[in-house]
Short mmCIF file of the C-alpha atoms (twelve columns), coordinates in Angstrom:
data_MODEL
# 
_entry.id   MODEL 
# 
loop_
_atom_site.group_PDB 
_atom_site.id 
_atom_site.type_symbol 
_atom_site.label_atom_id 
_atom_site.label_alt_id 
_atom_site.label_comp_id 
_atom_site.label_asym_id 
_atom_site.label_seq_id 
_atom_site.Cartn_x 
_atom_site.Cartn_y 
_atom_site.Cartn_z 
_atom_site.pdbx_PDB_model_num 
ATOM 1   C CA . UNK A 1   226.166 21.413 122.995 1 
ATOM 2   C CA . UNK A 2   223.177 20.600 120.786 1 
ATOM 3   C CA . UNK A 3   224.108 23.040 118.517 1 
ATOM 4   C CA . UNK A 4   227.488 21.938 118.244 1 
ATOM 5   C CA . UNK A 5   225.807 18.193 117.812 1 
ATOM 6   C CA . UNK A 6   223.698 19.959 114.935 1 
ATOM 7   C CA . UNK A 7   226.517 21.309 112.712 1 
ATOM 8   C CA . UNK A 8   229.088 18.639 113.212 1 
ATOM 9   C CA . UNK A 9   226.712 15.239 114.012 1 
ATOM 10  C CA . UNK A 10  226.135 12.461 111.432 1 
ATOM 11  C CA . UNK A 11  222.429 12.030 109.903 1 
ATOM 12  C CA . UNK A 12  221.099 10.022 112.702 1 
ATOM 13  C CA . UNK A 13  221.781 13.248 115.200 1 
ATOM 14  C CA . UNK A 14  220.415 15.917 112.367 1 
ATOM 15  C CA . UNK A 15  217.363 13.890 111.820 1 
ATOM 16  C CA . UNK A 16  216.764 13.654 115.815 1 
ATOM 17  C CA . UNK A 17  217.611 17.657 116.075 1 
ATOM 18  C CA . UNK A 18  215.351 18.789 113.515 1 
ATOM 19  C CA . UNK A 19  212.479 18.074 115.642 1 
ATOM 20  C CA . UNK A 20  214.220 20.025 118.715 1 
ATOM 21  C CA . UNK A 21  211.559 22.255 120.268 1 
ATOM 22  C CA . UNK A 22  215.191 25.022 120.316 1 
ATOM 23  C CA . UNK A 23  214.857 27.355 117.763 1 
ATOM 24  C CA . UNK A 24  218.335 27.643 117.365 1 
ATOM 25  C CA . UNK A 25  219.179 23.828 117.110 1 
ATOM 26  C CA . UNK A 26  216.360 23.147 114.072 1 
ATOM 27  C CA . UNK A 27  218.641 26.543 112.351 1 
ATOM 28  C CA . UNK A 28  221.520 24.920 113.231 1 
ATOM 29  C CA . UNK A 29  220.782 21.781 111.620 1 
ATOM 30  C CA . UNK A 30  219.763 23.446 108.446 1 
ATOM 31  C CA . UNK A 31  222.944 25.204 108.529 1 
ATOM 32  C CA . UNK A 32  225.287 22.296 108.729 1 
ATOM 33  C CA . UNK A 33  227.510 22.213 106.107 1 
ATOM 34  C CA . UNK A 34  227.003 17.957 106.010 1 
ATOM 35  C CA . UNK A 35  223.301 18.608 105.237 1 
ATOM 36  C CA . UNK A 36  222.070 17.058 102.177 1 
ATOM 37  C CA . UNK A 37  219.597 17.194 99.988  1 
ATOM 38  C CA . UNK A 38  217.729 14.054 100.248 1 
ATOM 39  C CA . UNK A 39  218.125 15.202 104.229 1 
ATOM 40  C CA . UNK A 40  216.084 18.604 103.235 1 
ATOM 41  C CA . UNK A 41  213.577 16.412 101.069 1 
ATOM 42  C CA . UNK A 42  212.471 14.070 104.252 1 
ATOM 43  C CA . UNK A 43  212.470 17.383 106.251 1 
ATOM 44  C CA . UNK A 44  209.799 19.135 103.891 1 
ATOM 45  C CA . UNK A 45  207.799 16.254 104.328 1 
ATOM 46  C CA . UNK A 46  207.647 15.967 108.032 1 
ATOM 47  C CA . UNK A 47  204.215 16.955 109.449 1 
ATOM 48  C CA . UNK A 48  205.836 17.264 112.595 1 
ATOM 49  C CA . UNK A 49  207.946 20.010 112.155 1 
ATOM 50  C CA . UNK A 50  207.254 23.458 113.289 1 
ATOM 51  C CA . UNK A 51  206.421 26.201 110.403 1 
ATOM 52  C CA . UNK A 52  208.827 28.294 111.373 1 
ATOM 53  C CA . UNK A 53  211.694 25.675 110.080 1 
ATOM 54  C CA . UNK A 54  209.417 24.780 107.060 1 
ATOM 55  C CA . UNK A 55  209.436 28.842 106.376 1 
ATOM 56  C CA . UNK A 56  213.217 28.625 106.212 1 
ATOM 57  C CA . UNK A 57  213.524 25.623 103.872 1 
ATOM 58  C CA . UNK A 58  211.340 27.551 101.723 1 
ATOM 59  C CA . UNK A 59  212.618 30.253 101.857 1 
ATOM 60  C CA . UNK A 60  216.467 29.005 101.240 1 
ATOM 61  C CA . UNK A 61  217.315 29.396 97.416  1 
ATOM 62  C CA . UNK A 62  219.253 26.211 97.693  1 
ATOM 63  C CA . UNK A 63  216.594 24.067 98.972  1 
ATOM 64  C CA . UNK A 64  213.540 25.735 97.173  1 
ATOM 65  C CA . UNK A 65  215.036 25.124 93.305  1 
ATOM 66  C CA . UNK A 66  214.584 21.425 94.404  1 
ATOM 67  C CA . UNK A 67  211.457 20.471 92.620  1 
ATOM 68  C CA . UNK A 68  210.781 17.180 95.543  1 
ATOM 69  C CA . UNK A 69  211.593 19.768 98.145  1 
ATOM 70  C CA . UNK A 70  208.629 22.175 96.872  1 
ATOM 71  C CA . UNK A 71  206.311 19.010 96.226  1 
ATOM 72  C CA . UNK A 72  206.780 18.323 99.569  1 
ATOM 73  C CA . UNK A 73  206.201 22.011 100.914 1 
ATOM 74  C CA . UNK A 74  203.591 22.110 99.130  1 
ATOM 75  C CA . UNK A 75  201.940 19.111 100.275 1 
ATOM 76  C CA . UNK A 76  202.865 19.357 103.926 1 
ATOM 77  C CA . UNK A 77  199.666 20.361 105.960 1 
ATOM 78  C CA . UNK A 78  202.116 22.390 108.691 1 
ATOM 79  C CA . UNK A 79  203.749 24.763 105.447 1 
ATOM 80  C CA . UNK A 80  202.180 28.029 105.924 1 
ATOM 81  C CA . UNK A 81  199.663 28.993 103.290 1 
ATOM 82  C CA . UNK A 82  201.949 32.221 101.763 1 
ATOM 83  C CA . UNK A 83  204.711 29.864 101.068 1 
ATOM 84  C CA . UNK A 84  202.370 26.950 99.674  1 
ATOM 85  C CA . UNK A 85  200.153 29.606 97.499  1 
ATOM 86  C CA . UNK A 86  203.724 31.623 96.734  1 
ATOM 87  C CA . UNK A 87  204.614 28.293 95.008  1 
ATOM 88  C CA . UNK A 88  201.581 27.084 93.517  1 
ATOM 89  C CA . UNK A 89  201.967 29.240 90.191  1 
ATOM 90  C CA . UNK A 90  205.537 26.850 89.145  1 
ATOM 91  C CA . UNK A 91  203.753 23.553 89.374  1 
ATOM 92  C CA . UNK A 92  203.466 21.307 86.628  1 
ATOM 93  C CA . UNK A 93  199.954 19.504 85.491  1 
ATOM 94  C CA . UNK A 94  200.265 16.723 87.271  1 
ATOM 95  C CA . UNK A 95  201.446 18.078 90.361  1 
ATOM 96  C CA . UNK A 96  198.711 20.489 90.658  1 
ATOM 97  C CA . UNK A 97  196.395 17.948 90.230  1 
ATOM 98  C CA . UNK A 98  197.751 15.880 92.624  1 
ATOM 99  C CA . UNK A 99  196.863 19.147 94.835  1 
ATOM 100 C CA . UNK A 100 193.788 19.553 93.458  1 
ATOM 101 C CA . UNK A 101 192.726 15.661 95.254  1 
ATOM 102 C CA . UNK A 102 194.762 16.310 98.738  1 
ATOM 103 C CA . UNK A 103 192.113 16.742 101.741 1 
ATOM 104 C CA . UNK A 104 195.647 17.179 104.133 1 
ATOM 105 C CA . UNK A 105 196.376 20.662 102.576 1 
ATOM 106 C CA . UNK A 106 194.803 23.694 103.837 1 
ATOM 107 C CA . UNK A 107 191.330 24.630 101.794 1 
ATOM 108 C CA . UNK A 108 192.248 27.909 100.309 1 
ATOM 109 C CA . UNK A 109 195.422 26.127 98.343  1 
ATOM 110 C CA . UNK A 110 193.120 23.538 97.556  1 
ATOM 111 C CA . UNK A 111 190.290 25.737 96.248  1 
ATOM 112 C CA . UNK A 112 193.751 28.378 94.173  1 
ATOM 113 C CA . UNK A 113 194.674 24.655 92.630  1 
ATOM 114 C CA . UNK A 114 191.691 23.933 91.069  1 
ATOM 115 C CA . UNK A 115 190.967 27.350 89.731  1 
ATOM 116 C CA . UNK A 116 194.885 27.327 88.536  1 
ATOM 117 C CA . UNK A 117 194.247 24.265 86.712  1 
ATOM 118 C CA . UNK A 118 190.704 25.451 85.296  1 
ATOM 119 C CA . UNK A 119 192.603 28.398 83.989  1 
ATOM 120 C CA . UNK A 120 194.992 26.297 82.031  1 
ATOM 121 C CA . UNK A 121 192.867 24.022 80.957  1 
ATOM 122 C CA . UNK A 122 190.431 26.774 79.558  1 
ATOM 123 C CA . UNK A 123 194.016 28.385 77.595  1 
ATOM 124 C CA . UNK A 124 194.964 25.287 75.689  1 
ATOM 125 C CA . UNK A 125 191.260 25.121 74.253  1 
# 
């Protein structure tokens, strides 16, 4: 039934579903063909999602060429580190030092940030 909810429902339902502790409803809701974008965008920035559904916005071709979908990956303290560090290369100067001043993200893509941006720095000179 709350599957059914999750591919048919309006955004109210989807946004309520997301945070289903069901595996099956979150991949559900992520599946519905009425998703949109700006729906994936708030979801990448939820802190109260599980990784595992963070994993598969990232990992959806989609929703990862969205550059506020990755700044919000990226920035979420729940996205696992391999998806956060697997992005990290893409990011533009001011994005990366944006990470570079975050205490919410994990250390180690905090620390790969500012050595990323030392290393650019260090080629334009």
């Amino acid at each position: 039934e709350r599957v059914q909810m999750a591919l048919k429902g309006n955004r109210e339902e989807r946004m309520a579903l997301i945070r289903d502790p069901c595996k099956v409803v979150q991949r559900a809701v992520l599946q519905s063909p009425r998703l949109t974008d700006r729906e994936v965008e708030s979801f990448s920035a939820m802190a109260s999602l599980s990784e595992d559904v963070l994993r598969l916005i990232a990992r959806n071709r989609i929703y990862s060429g969205n550059p506020t979908v990755v700044r919000n990956l990226m920035n979420n303290p729940k996205t696992p580190l391999d998806i956060s560090l697997h992005f990290l290369p893409n990011t533009n100067p001011q994005e990366l030092k944006a990470l570079t001043l975050n205490r919410n993200i994990p250390e180690t893509l905090r620390s790969m940030a500012i050595r990323l941006q030392r290393q650019r720095t260090m080629q334009r000179a």
